[in-house]
Coordinates of C-alpha atoms in Angstrom, one line a residue:
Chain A
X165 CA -40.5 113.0 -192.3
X166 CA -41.3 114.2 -196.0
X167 CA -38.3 114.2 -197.6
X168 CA -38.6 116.6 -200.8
X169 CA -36.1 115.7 -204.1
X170 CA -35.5 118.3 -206.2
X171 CA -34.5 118.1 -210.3
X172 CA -32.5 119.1 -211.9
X173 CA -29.7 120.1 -209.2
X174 CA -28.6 122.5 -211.8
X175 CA -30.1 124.3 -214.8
X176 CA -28.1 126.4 -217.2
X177 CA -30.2 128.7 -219.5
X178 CA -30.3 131.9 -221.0
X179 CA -32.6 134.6 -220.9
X180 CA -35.6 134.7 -222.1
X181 CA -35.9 130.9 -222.2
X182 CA -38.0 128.7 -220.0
X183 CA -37.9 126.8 -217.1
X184 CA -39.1 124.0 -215.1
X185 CA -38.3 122.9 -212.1
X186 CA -39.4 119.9 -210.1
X187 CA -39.9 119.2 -206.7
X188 CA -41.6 115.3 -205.7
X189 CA -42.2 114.3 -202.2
X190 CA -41.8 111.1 -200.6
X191 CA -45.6 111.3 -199.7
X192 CA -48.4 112.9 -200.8
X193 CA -48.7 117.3 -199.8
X194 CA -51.9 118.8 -199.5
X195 CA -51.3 121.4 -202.4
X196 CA -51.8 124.0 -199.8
X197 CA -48.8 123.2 -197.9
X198 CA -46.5 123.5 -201.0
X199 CA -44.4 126.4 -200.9
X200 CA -41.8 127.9 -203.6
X201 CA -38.5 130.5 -202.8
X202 CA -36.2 131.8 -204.5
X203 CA -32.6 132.8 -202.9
X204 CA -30.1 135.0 -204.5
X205 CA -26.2 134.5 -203.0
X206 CA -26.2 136.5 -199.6
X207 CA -29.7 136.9 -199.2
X208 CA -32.7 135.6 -197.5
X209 CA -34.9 133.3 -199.3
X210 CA -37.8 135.2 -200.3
X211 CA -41.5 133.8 -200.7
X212 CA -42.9 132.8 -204.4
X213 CA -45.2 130.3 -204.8
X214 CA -47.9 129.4 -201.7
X215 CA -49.9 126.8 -201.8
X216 CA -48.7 125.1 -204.7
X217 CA -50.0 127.9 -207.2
X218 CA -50.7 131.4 -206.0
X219 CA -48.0 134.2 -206.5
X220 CA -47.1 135.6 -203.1
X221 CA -47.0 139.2 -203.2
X222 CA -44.9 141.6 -205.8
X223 CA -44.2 138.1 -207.8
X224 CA -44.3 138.8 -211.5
X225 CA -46.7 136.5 -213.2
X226 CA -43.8 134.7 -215.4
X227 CA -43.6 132.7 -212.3
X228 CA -46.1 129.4 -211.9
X229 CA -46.7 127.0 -209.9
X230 CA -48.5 123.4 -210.7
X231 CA -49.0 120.2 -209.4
X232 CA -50.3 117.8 -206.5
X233 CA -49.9 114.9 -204.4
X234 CA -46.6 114.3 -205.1
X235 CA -45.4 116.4 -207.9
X236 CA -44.8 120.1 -208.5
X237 CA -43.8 122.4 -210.9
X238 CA -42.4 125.7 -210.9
X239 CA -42.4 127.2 -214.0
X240 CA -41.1 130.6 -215.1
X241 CA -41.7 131.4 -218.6
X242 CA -39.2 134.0 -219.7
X243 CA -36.0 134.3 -217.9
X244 CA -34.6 138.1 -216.9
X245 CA -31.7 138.7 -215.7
X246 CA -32.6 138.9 -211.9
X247 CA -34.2 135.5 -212.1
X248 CA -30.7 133.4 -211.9
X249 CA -30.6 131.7 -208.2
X250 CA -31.4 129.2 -206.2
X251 CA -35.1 128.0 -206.0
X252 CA -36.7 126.0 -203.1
X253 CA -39.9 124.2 -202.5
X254 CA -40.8 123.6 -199.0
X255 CA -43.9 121.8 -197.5
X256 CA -45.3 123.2 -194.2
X257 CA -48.1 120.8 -193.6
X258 CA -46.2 118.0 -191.4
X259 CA -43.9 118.3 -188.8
X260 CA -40.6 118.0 -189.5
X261 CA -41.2 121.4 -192.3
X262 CA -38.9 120.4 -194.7
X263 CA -37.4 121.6 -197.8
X264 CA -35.9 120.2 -201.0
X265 CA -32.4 120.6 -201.7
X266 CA -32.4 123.4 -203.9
X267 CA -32.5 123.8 -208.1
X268 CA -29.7 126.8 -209.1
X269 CA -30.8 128.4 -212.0
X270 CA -27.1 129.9 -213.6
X271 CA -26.5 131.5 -216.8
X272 CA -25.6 129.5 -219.6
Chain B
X70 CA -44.4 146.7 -192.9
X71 CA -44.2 143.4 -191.4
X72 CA -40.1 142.8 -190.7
X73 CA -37.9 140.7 -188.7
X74 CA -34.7 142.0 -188.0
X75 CA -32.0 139.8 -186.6
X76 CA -29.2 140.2 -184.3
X77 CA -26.0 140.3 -185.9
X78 CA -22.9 137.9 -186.7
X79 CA -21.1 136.1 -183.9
X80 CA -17.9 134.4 -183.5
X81 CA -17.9 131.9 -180.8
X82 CA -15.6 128.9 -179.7
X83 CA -16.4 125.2 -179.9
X84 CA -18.7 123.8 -176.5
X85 CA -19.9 127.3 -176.1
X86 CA -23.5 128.6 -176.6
X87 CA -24.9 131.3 -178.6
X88 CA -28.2 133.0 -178.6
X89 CA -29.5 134.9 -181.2
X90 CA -32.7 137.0 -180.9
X91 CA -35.4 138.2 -184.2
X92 CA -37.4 141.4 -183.5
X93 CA -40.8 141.7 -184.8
X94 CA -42.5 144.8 -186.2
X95 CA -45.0 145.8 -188.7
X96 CA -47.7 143.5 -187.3
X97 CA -49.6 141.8 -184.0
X98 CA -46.4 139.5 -182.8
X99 CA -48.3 137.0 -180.6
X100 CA -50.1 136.0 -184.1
X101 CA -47.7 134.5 -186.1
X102 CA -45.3 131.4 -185.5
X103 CA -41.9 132.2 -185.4
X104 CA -39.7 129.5 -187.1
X105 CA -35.9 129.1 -187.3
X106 CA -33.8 127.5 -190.4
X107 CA -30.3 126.6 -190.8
X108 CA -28.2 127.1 -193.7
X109 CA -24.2 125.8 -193.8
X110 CA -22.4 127.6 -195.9
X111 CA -23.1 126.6 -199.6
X112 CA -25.6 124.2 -198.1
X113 CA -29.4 124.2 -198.2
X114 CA -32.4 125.1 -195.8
X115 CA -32.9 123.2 -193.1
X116 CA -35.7 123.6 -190.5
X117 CA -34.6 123.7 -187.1
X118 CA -38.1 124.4 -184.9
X119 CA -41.0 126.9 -184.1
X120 CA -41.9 129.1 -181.4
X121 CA -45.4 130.1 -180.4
X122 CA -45.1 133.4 -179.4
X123 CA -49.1 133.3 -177.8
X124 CA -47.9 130.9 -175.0
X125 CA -44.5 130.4 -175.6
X126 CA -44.6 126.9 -176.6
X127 CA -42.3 125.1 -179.0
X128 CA -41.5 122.3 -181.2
X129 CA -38.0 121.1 -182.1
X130 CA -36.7 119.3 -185.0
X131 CA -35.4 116.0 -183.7
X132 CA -31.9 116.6 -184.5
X133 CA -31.9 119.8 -182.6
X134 CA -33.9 118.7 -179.4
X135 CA -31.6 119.1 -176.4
X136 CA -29.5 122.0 -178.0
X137 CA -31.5 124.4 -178.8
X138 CA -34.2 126.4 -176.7
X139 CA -36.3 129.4 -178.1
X140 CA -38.2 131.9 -176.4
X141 CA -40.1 135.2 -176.6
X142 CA -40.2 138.2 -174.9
X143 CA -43.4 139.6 -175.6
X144 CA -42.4 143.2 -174.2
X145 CA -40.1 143.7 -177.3
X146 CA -41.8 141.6 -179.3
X147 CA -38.3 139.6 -179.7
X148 CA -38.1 135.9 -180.3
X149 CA -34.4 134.2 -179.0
X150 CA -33.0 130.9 -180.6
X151 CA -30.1 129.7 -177.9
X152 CA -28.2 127.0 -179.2
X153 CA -25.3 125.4 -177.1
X154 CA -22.6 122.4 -177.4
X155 CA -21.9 124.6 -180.2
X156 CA -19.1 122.2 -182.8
X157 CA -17.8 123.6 -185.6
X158 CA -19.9 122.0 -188.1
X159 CA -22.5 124.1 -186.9
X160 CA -21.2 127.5 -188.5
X161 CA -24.1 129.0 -190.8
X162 CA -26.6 131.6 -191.2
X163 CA -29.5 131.6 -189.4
X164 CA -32.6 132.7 -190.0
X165 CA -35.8 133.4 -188.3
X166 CA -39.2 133.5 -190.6
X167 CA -42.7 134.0 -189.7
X168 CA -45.6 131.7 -190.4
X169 CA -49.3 131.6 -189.9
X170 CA -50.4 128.6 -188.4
X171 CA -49.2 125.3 -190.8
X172 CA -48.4 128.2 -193.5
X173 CA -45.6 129.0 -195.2
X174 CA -43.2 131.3 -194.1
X175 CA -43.2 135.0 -195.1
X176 CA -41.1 137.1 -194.5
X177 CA -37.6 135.9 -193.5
X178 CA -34.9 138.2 -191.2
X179 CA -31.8 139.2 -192.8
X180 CA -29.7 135.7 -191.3
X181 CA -27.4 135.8 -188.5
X182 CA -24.0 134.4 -189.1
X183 CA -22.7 132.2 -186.8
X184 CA -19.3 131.1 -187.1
X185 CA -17.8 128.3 -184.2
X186 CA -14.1 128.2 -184.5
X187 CA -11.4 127.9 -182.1

């Protein structure tokens, strides 16, 4: 199983800053079958980042994506208000799919 | 558009089973994966298997195999997740996504609750 780490656990910010968050696997992902969501308290996750770097759909560009083998980035460049939850990165290439445990973005 | 819509919440007691079904719409259901993903309460996402709705066949996340059993219904375009033994530690949402093959998952249904208490 790939077992996904996520850093920080939590990062407090304001808006308009920036921010990174990390995501390294216990094995090398085929950038294609890194995946990014973000989840806002009592919703759904919702679809960011496929394949390591493309926007999915509707996704401003202040969101980024970077990386491979075993380290990725997502990146978004100016906080807004609606930005503050809880990010995941996922990898769908192996059986288990597995996820990292989750970066929450709060307000500082 | 493409949407799943889930059934909704259910309160059930501990040993009992639950199923809980994801309806499809907005695009040709037998050519997407359907997966299912846990999430306890304040907790984070945890994959629990996949459904091919083409054939019906599955795969099960380890922890899960023996408990859990998904199928389709083509007719309605419906995908069920039954899970039984049910303990309390397994109150959460759940939710059912949809995936090309190995792809990521997009979109997601709205997450059933299901809460296991005596």
């Amino acid at each position: 199983e790939i077992v996904l780490t996520q850093s920080p656990g939590t990062l407090s910010l304001s808006p308009g800053e920036r921010a990174t968050l990390s995501c390294r696997a216990s094995q090398s992902v085929s950038s294609i079958y890194l995946a990014w969501y973000q989840q806002k308290p009592g919703q759904a996750p919702r679809l960011l980042i496929y394949g390591a770097s493309s926007r999915a759909t509707g996704i401003p560009d202040r969101f980024s994506g970077s990386g491979s083998g075993a380290d990725f980035t997502l990146t978004i460049s100016r906080l807004e208000p609606e930005d503050f939850a809880v990010y995941y990165c996922q990898q769908h290439g192996h059986s288990p799919w597995t996820f990292g445990q989750g970066t929450k973005v709060e307000i500082k | 558009q493409v949407q799943l819509v889930q059934s909704g919440a259910e309160v059930t007691k501990p040993g009992a089973s639950v199923k809980v079904s994801c309806k499809a719409s907005g695009y040709t259901f037998t050519n997407y994966y359907i997966h299912w993903v846990r999430q306890a309460p304040g907790q984070g996402l945890e994959w629990i298997g996949v459904i091919d709705p083409r054939g019906g066949s599955t795969v099960y996340a380890q922890k899960w195999q023996g408990r859990v059993t998904m199928t389709r219904d083509t007719s309605t375009s419906t995908v069920y997740m039954e899970l039984s033994s049910l303990r309390s530690d397994d109150t959460a949402v759940f939710y059912c996504a949809r995936a090309a093959a190995v792809s990521c998952f997009d979109p997601w249904g709205q997450g059933t609750l299901v809460t296991v208490s005596s």
